[in-house]
């Protein structure tokens, strides 16, 4: 809408109190943030599958109802993810040209998932058992937006090993945005904040210990079937484990890895995604891309390069 920038507040899915950048027009307030790139727009899909839906509006600058929560979280975490990429890599939105970000919430009925559809982010409400509204987790929102970043960079094909790399990049940056945004509660699990509200301590995936949820944690255990586009959400865990070891360090499969921290993990994988990975990269080519990125950033004989090689050795990717 055409209006004035305004500041408001909201209550998110996890009852978190957040500030919101809004637009005021014709006496109403819209979830339209004009302060970031070409804008962040949050829509209501009204529990239909017609997206984007209607731009979210209210008659006050505070969005505090239960119905508002999913929209508040989507709007807030999209802004946080925008800020992460801008502040960390000087990247202006997912295309680095300020592309507008669009979120639709209340998609479908009891919809237990979320996705990037090539043009926008879409969030289900969950059925209240498997999920609560998925925009409530910053790692999920940043996961979806990272698919958009990847599509304008390496554009890794979403199947087989390239698809698993695509997935892993989204889990890695979803987790890194979580560490930046909520450092006190951040972890290397994926989707934990919105997954199974009746069970504590579980998640969709674990980067630190993929086997905790039955996912492969080294290349000899990779899934070779055809489900899930050839296991893109399963085999991503092999690269996730390597990424975890690069950041946090550890001994795995008798290999000692010296951690170099989250910021260097992000710098290395961002450079790999923007400079070396291509749409058809497989795991072995990803190792070369990540080693090259670390070498460019820190030197061929650096600890970072040693750490990357050790991490890929540990997960048995040559
Ligand atoms: O972005 C993605 O990779 C996932 C997109 C899945 C999707 C793809 C195409 C059309 C519709 C949905 C969504 C997420 C995901 O990892 N989904 C997994 C796990 C999952 C979520 N809900 C499920 C329901 C049933 C089975 C598996 C799932 C999947 O779809 O496999 C990412 C973070 C959290 C949700
Ligand atoms: Zn994904």
GROMACS .gro file of C-alpha atoms and ligand atoms in nm:
model
  354
    1UNK     CA    1   0.000   0.000   0.000
    2UNK     CA    2   0.100   0.363  -0.041
    3UNK     CA    3   0.139   0.516   0.306
    4UNK     CA    4   0.367   0.634   0.586
    5UNK     CA    5   0.634   0.428   0.760
    6UNK     CA    6   0.530   0.346   1.116
    7UNK     CA    7   0.670   0.163   1.416
    8UNK     CA    8   0.455  -0.091   1.597
    9UNK     CA    9   0.483  -0.396   1.819
   10UNK     CA   10   0.358  -0.751   1.810
   11UNK     CA   11   0.344  -1.079   1.997
   12UNK     CA   12   0.489  -1.374   1.804
   13UNK     CA   13   0.402  -1.745   1.796
   14UNK     CA   14   0.619  -1.816   2.100
   15UNK     CA   15   0.465  -1.514   2.280
   16UNK     CA   16   0.783  -1.316   2.210
   17UNK     CA   17   0.731  -0.936   2.217
   18UNK     CA   18   0.881  -0.775   1.907
   19UNK     CA   19   0.909  -0.436   1.736
   20UNK     CA   20   0.763  -0.416   1.386
   21UNK     CA   21   0.819  -0.188   1.087
   22UNK     CA   22   0.475  -0.108   0.944
   23UNK     CA   23   0.299   0.113   0.692
   24UNK     CA   24   0.008   0.331   0.800
   25UNK     CA   25  -0.251   0.418   0.537
   26UNK     CA   26  -0.624   0.499   0.531
   27UNK     CA   27  -0.637   0.482   0.912
   28UNK     CA   28  -0.506   0.122   0.919
   29UNK     CA   29  -0.166  -0.038   0.986
   30UNK     CA   30  -0.016  -0.292   0.743
   31UNK     CA   31   0.261  -0.552   0.784
   32UNK     CA   32   0.460  -0.377   0.514
   33UNK     CA   33   0.816  -0.280   0.601
   34UNK     CA   34   0.949  -0.013   0.364
   35UNK     CA   35   1.283   0.021   0.544
   36UNK     CA   36   1.449  -0.294   0.402
   37UNK     CA   37   1.526  -0.326   0.031
   38UNK     CA   38   1.211  -0.300  -0.181
   39UNK     CA   39   1.010  -0.395   0.125
   40UNK     CA   40   0.893  -0.688   0.337
   41UNK     CA   41   0.524  -0.776   0.286
   42UNK     CA   42   0.332  -1.021   0.505
   43UNK     CA   43   0.004  -1.166   0.378
   44UNK     CA   44  -0.283  -1.372   0.513
   45UNK     CA   45  -0.360  -1.682   0.305
   46UNK     CA   46  -0.676  -1.722   0.516
   47UNK     CA   47  -0.625  -2.099   0.549
   48UNK     CA   48  -0.654  -2.139   0.173
   49UNK     CA   49  -0.390  -2.239  -0.078
   50UNK     CA   50  -0.431  -1.915  -0.274
   51UNK     CA   51  -0.114  -1.713  -0.221
   52UNK     CA   52  -0.004  -1.452  -0.146
   53UNK     CA   53  -0.352  -1.366  -0.004
   54UNK     CA   54  -0.438  -1.029   0.151
   55UNK     CA   55  -0.178  -0.789   0.290
   56UNK     CA   56  -0.200  -0.817   0.670
   57UNK     CA   57  -0.368  -0.516   0.830
   58UNK     CA   58  -0.498  -0.406   1.167
   59UNK     CA   59  -0.665  -0.098   1.306
   60UNK     CA   60  -0.389  -0.047   1.567
   61UNK     CA   61  -0.009  -0.041   1.549
   62UNK     CA   62   0.009  -0.330   1.797
   63UNK     CA   63  -0.057  -0.682   1.673
   64UNK     CA   64  -0.125  -0.892   1.981
   65UNK     CA   65  -0.403  -1.141   1.893
   66UNK     CA   66  -0.355  -1.517   1.858
   67UNK     CA   67  -0.446  -1.483   1.489
   68UNK     CA   68  -0.180  -1.212   1.447
   69UNK     CA   69   0.104  -1.422   1.597
   70UNK     CA   70   0.207  -1.620   1.287
   71UNK     CA   71   0.210  -1.299   1.079
   72UNK     CA   72   0.407  -1.111   1.348
   73UNK     CA   73   0.672  -1.385   1.357
   74UNK     CA   74   0.701  -1.414   0.980
   75UNK     CA   75   0.736  -1.036   0.943
   76UNK     CA   76   0.984  -1.004   1.230
   77UNK     CA   77   1.208  -1.301   1.137
   78UNK     CA   78   1.214  -1.203   0.769
   79UNK     CA   79   1.348  -0.865   0.882
   80UNK     CA   80   1.604  -1.032   1.110
   81UNK     CA   81   1.721  -1.254   0.825
   82UNK     CA   82   1.740  -0.956   0.588
   83UNK     CA   83   1.954  -0.775   0.850
   84UNK     CA   84   2.181  -1.080   0.898
   85UNK     CA   85   2.266  -1.097   0.527
   86UNK     CA   86   2.305  -0.718   0.501
   87UNK     CA   87   2.519  -0.677   0.817
   88UNK     CA   88   2.729  -0.991   0.768
   89UNK     CA   89   2.783  -1.002   0.392
   90UNK     CA   90   2.660  -0.661   0.269
   91UNK     CA   91   2.393  -0.857   0.076
   92UNK     CA   92   2.083  -0.652  -0.010
   93UNK     CA   93   1.800  -0.908   0.008
   94UNK     CA   94   1.813  -1.256  -0.143
   95UNK     CA   95   1.909  -1.136  -0.493
   96UNK     CA   96   2.154  -0.870  -0.370
   97UNK     CA   97   1.940  -0.617  -0.561
   98UNK     CA   98   1.692  -0.540  -0.283
   99UNK     CA   99   1.416  -0.780  -0.400
  100UNK     CA  100   1.096  -0.747  -0.198
  101UNK     CA  101   1.036  -1.028   0.054
  102UNK     CA  102   0.688  -1.177   0.065
  103UNK     CA  103   0.550  -1.401   0.342
  104UNK     CA  104   0.214  -1.577   0.346
  105UNK     CA  105   0.094  -1.726   0.674
  106UNK     CA  106  -0.212  -1.939   0.764
  107UNK     CA  107  -0.150  -2.136   0.446
  108UNK     CA  108  -0.373  -2.442   0.401
  109UNK     CA  109  -0.548  -2.626   0.681
  110UNK     CA  110  -0.342  -2.769   0.968
  111UNK     CA  111  -0.054  -2.753   0.717
  112UNK     CA  112   0.253  -2.912   0.877
  113UNK     CA  113   0.519  -2.749   0.662
  114UNK     CA  114   0.665  -2.431   0.512
  115UNK     CA  115   0.834  -2.359   0.180
  116UNK     CA  116   0.991  -2.112  -0.061
  117UNK     CA  117   0.789  -2.145  -0.383
  118UNK     CA  118   1.042  -1.968  -0.604
  119UNK     CA  119   0.887  -1.626  -0.540
  120UNK     CA  120   0.783  -1.609  -0.177
  121UNK     CA  121   0.784  -1.776   0.163
  122UNK     CA  122   0.478  -1.976   0.271
  123UNK     CA  123   0.400  -2.097   0.626
  124UNK     CA  124   0.145  -2.344   0.752
  125UNK     CA  125  -0.015  -2.330   1.098
  126UNK     CA  126   0.068  -2.691   1.177
  127UNK     CA  127  -0.191  -2.924   1.329
  128UNK     CA  128  -0.091  -2.834   1.684
  129UNK     CA  129   0.061  -3.181   1.736
  130UNK     CA  130   0.346  -3.207   1.483
  131UNK     CA  131   0.388  -2.830   1.451
  132UNK     CA  132   0.265  -2.498   1.578
  133UNK     CA  133   0.276  -2.215   1.317
  134UNK     CA  134   0.609  -2.263   1.146
  135UNK     CA  135   0.703  -1.895   1.111
  136UNK     CA  136   0.749  -1.900   1.490
  137UNK     CA  137   1.102  -2.040   1.450
  138UNK     CA  138   1.372  -1.804   1.322
  139UNK     CA  139   1.578  -2.098   1.191
  140UNK     CA  140   1.284  -2.208   0.975
  141UNK     CA  141   1.229  -1.856   0.834
  142UNK     CA  142   1.600  -1.812   0.760
  143UNK     CA  143   1.608  -2.165   0.612
  144UNK     CA  144   1.335  -2.068   0.364
  145UNK     CA  145   1.492  -1.733   0.275
  146UNK     CA  146   1.830  -1.902   0.222
  147UNK     CA  147   1.668  -2.116  -0.051
  148UNK     CA  148   1.604  -1.784  -0.227
  149UNK     CA  149   1.966  -1.676  -0.181
  150UNK     CA  150   2.091  -2.011  -0.315
  151UNK     CA  151   1.857  -1.987  -0.616
  152UNK     CA  152   2.025  -1.660  -0.721
  153UNK     CA  153   2.380  -1.790  -0.655
  154UNK     CA  154   2.486  -2.157  -0.700
  155UNK     CA  155   2.125  -2.251  -0.784
  156UNK     CA  156   2.197  -2.607  -0.668
  157UNK     CA  157   1.951  -2.845  -0.837
  158UNK     CA  158   1.701  -2.967  -0.578
  159UNK     CA  159   1.765  -3.341  -0.600
  160UNK     CA  160   2.036  -3.591  -0.514
  161UNK     CA  161   2.364  -3.459  -0.374
  162UNK     CA  162   2.323  -3.105  -0.514
  163UNK     CA  163   1.979  -3.096  -0.353
  164UNK     CA  164   2.122  -3.212  -0.020
  165UNK     CA  165   2.383  -2.934  -0.045
  166UNK     CA  166   2.101  -2.686  -0.115
  167UNK     CA  167   1.922  -2.814   0.195
  168UNK     CA  168   2.235  -2.802   0.408
  169UNK     CA  169   2.306  -2.439   0.314
  170UNK     CA  170   1.955  -2.355   0.434
  171UNK     CA  171   2.002  -2.543   0.763
  172UNK     CA  172   2.347  -2.383   0.814
  173UNK     CA  173   2.229  -2.025   0.759
  174UNK     CA  174   1.902  -2.092   0.940
  175UNK     CA  175   2.111  -2.190   1.241
  176UNK     CA  176   2.357  -1.900   1.203
  177UNK     CA  177   2.071  -1.648   1.195
  178UNK     CA  178   1.931  -1.816   1.508
  179UNK     CA  179   2.266  -1.771   1.684
  180UNK     CA  180   2.277  -1.403   1.581
  181UNK     CA  181   1.914  -1.334   1.674
  182UNK     CA  182   1.874  -1.534   1.995
  183UNK     CA  183   2.227  -1.621   2.112
  184UNK     CA  184   2.116  -1.729   2.462
  185UNK     CA  185   1.888  -2.008   2.341
  186UNK     CA  186   2.042  -2.087   2.000
  187UNK     CA  187   2.153  -2.442   1.915
  188UNK     CA  188   2.247  -2.661   1.622
  189UNK     CA  189   1.903  -2.823   1.599
  190UNK     CA  190   1.652  -2.734   1.325
  191UNK     CA  191   1.292  -2.629   1.384
  192UNK     CA  192   1.292  -2.717   1.754
  193UNK     CA  193   1.090  -2.409   1.852
  194UNK     CA  194   0.782  -2.508   1.649
  195UNK     CA  195   0.813  -2.888   1.638
  196UNK     CA  196   0.599  -3.117   1.859
  197UNK     CA  197   0.478  -2.871   2.123
  198UNK     CA  198   0.400  -3.162   2.359
  199UNK     CA  199   0.759  -3.291   2.351
  200UNK     CA  200   1.058  -3.092   2.475
  201UNK     CA  201   1.411  -3.135   2.350
  202UNK     CA  202   1.330  -3.273   2.006
  203UNK     CA  203   1.365  -3.118   1.659
  204UNK     CA  204   1.325  -3.193   1.291
  205UNK     CA  205   1.699  -3.238   1.242
  206UNK     CA  206   2.022  -3.208   1.442
  207UNK     CA  207   2.339  -3.069   1.284
  208UNK     CA  208   2.548  -3.167   1.587
  209UNK     CA  209   2.418  -3.526   1.600
  210UNK     CA  210   2.212  -3.616   1.289
  211UNK     CA  211   2.179  -3.978   1.406
  212UNK     CA  212   1.966  -3.853   1.699
  213UNK     CA  213   1.676  -3.837   1.448
  214UNK     CA  214   1.789  -4.124   1.229
  215UNK     CA  215   1.973  -3.920   0.969
  216UNK     CA  216   2.313  -4.015   0.818
  217UNK     CA  217   2.621  -3.856   0.975
  218UNK     CA  218   2.880  -3.975   0.723
  219UNK     CA  219   2.894  -4.049   0.350
  220UNK     CA  220   2.896  -4.428   0.391
  221UNK     CA  221   2.548  -4.398   0.547
  222UNK     CA  222   2.397  -4.183   0.271
  223UNK     CA  223   2.043  -4.255   0.152
  224UNK     CA  224   2.041  -4.379  -0.208
  225UNK     CA  225   1.669  -4.409  -0.266
  226UNK     CA  226   1.431  -4.186  -0.461
  227UNK     CA  227   1.212  -4.050  -0.183
  228UNK     CA  228   1.231  -3.679  -0.100
  229UNK     CA  229   1.403  -3.594  -0.431
  230UNK     CA  230   1.669  -3.851  -0.352
  231UNK     CA  231   1.689  -3.774   0.018
  232UNK     CA  232   1.761  -3.399   0.008
  233UNK     CA  233   1.638  -3.361   0.369
  234UNK     CA  234   1.829  -3.672   0.478
  235UNK     CA  235   2.171  -3.648   0.312
  236UNK     CA  236   2.190  -3.279   0.398
  237UNK     CA  237   2.274  -3.408   0.745
  238UNK     CA  238   2.615  -3.532   0.625
  239UNK     CA  239   2.712  -3.177   0.521
  240UNK     CA  240   2.539  -3.036   0.831
  241UNK     CA  241   2.764  -3.256   1.048
  242UNK     CA  242   3.074  -3.129   0.866
  243UNK     CA  243   2.954  -2.771   0.912
  244UNK     CA  244   2.892  -2.830   1.282
  245UNK     CA  245   3.245  -2.972   1.323
  246UNK     CA  246   3.394  -2.673   1.135
  247UNK     CA  247   3.226  -2.431   1.376
  248UNK     CA  248   3.230  -2.620   1.707
  249UNK     CA  249   3.508  -2.876   1.656
  250UNK     CA  250   3.513  -3.228   1.794
  251UNK     CA  251   3.641  -3.578   1.741
  252UNK     CA  252   3.431  -3.786   1.500
  253UNK     CA  253   3.510  -4.115   1.328
  254UNK     CA  254   3.856  -4.091   1.493
  255UNK     CA  255   3.924  -3.754   1.328
  256UNK     CA  256   4.004  -3.453   1.545
  257UNK     CA  257   3.857  -3.127   1.412
  258UNK     CA  258   3.957  -2.790   1.560
  259UNK     CA  259   3.652  -2.558   1.557
  260UNK     CA  260   3.689  -2.210   1.410
  261UNK     CA  261   3.354  -2.066   1.521
  262UNK     CA  262   3.018  -1.973   1.365
  263UNK     CA  263   3.128  -1.649   1.197
  264UNK     CA  264   3.404  -1.822   0.998
  265UNK     CA  265   3.167  -2.112   0.916
  266UNK     CA  266   2.927  -1.856   0.768
  267UNK     CA  267   3.196  -1.668   0.577
  268UNK     CA  268   3.334  -1.991   0.425
  269UNK     CA  269   2.997  -2.135   0.316
  270UNK     CA  270   2.869  -1.798   0.191
  271UNK     CA  271   3.178  -1.764  -0.029
  272UNK     CA  272   3.137  -2.123  -0.150
  273UNK     CA  273   2.771  -2.057  -0.240
  274UNK     CA  274   2.845  -1.728  -0.417
  275UNK     CA  275   3.179  -1.810  -0.586
  276UNK     CA  276   3.236  -2.183  -0.635
  277UNK     CA  277   2.930  -2.409  -0.607
  278UNK     CA  278   2.728  -2.464  -0.925
  279UNK     CA  279   2.383  -2.615  -0.987
  280UNK     CA  280   2.528  -2.963  -1.038
  281UNK     CA  281   2.787  -2.970  -0.758
  282UNK     CA  282   2.808  -3.302  -0.573
  283UNK     CA  283   2.950  -3.362  -0.224
  284UNK     CA  284   3.308  -3.412  -0.344
  285UNK     CA  285   3.294  -3.092  -0.551
  286UNK     CA  286   3.142  -2.917  -0.249
  287UNK     CA  287   3.446  -3.017  -0.043
  288UNK     CA  288   3.673  -2.860  -0.305
  289UNK     CA  289   3.453  -2.546  -0.315
  290UNK     CA  290   3.457  -2.506   0.063
  291UNK     CA  291   3.833  -2.568   0.087
  292UNK     CA  292   3.892  -2.312  -0.189
  293UNK     CA  293   3.666  -2.061  -0.013
  294UNK     CA  294   3.854  -2.110   0.316
  295UNK     CA  295   4.186  -2.076   0.134
  296UNK     CA  296   4.076  -1.752  -0.035
  297UNK     CA  297   3.960  -1.609   0.296
  298UNK     CA  298   4.230  -1.728   0.537
  299UNK     CA  299   4.523  -1.865   0.333
  300UNK     CA  300   4.614  -2.206   0.193
  301UNK     CA  301   4.809  -2.306   0.505
  302UNK     CA  302   4.557  -2.161   0.751
  303UNK     CA  303   4.397  -2.343   1.045
  304UNK     CA  304   4.063  -2.283   0.872
  305UNK     CA  305   4.170  -2.486   0.568
  306UNK     CA  306   4.302  -2.763   0.795
  307UNK     CA  307   3.973  -2.761   0.985
  308UNK     CA  308   3.764  -2.783   0.667
  309UNK     CA  309   3.967  -3.077   0.535
  310UNK     CA  310   3.947  -3.254   0.870
  311UNK     CA  311   3.568  -3.204   0.891
  312UNK     CA  312   3.510  -3.350   0.545
  313UNK     CA  313   3.748  -3.638   0.630
  314UNK     CA  314   3.544  -3.701   0.946
  315UNK     CA  315   3.218  -3.735   0.748
  316UNK     CA  316   3.403  -3.942   0.485
  317UNK     CA  317   3.347  -3.706   0.191
  318UNK     CA  318   3.656  -3.720  -0.031
  319LIG     O1  319   1.217  -2.575   0.290
  319LIG     C1  320   1.222  -2.697   0.300
  319LIG     O2  321   1.324  -2.765   0.276
  319LIG     C2  322   1.097  -2.773   0.341
  319LIG     C3  323   1.000  -2.753   0.223
  319LIG     C4  324   0.912  -2.875   0.205
  319LIG     C5  325   0.821  -2.857   0.089
  319LIG     C6  326   0.871  -2.860  -0.042
  319LIG     C7  327   0.783  -2.842  -0.150
  319LIG     C8  328   0.647  -2.820  -0.124
  319LIG     C9  329   0.602  -2.818   0.005
  319LIG    C10  330   0.687  -2.835   0.114
  319LIG    C11  331   1.035  -2.718   0.470
  319LIG    C12  332   1.114  -2.754   0.597
  319LIG    C13  333   1.156  -2.900   0.603
  319LIG     O3  334   1.270  -2.933   0.634
  319LIG     N1  335   1.061  -2.990   0.578
  319LIG    C14  336   1.094  -3.130   0.577
  319LIG    C15  337   1.052  -3.197   0.710
  319LIG    C16  338   0.904  -3.193   0.730
  319LIG    C17  339   0.833  -3.085   0.773
  319LIG     N2  340   0.702  -3.116   0.777
  319LIG    C18  341   0.683  -3.244   0.736
  319LIG    C19  342   0.567  -3.321   0.721
  319LIG    C20  343   0.580  -3.451   0.675
  319LIG    C21  344   0.708  -3.504   0.642
  319LIG    C22  345   0.823  -3.430   0.656
  319LIG    C23  346   0.809  -3.298   0.702
  319LIG    C24  347   1.025  -3.199   0.461
  319LIG     O4  348   0.936  -3.133   0.397
  319LIG     O5  349   1.062  -3.314   0.435
  319LIG    C25  350   1.238  -2.665   0.611
  319LIG    C26  351   1.250  -2.625   0.758
  319LIG    C27  352   1.127  -2.675   0.831
  319LIG    C28  353   1.030  -2.718   0.718
  320LIG    ZN1  354   1.479  -2.653   0.264
   0.00000   0.00000   0.00000
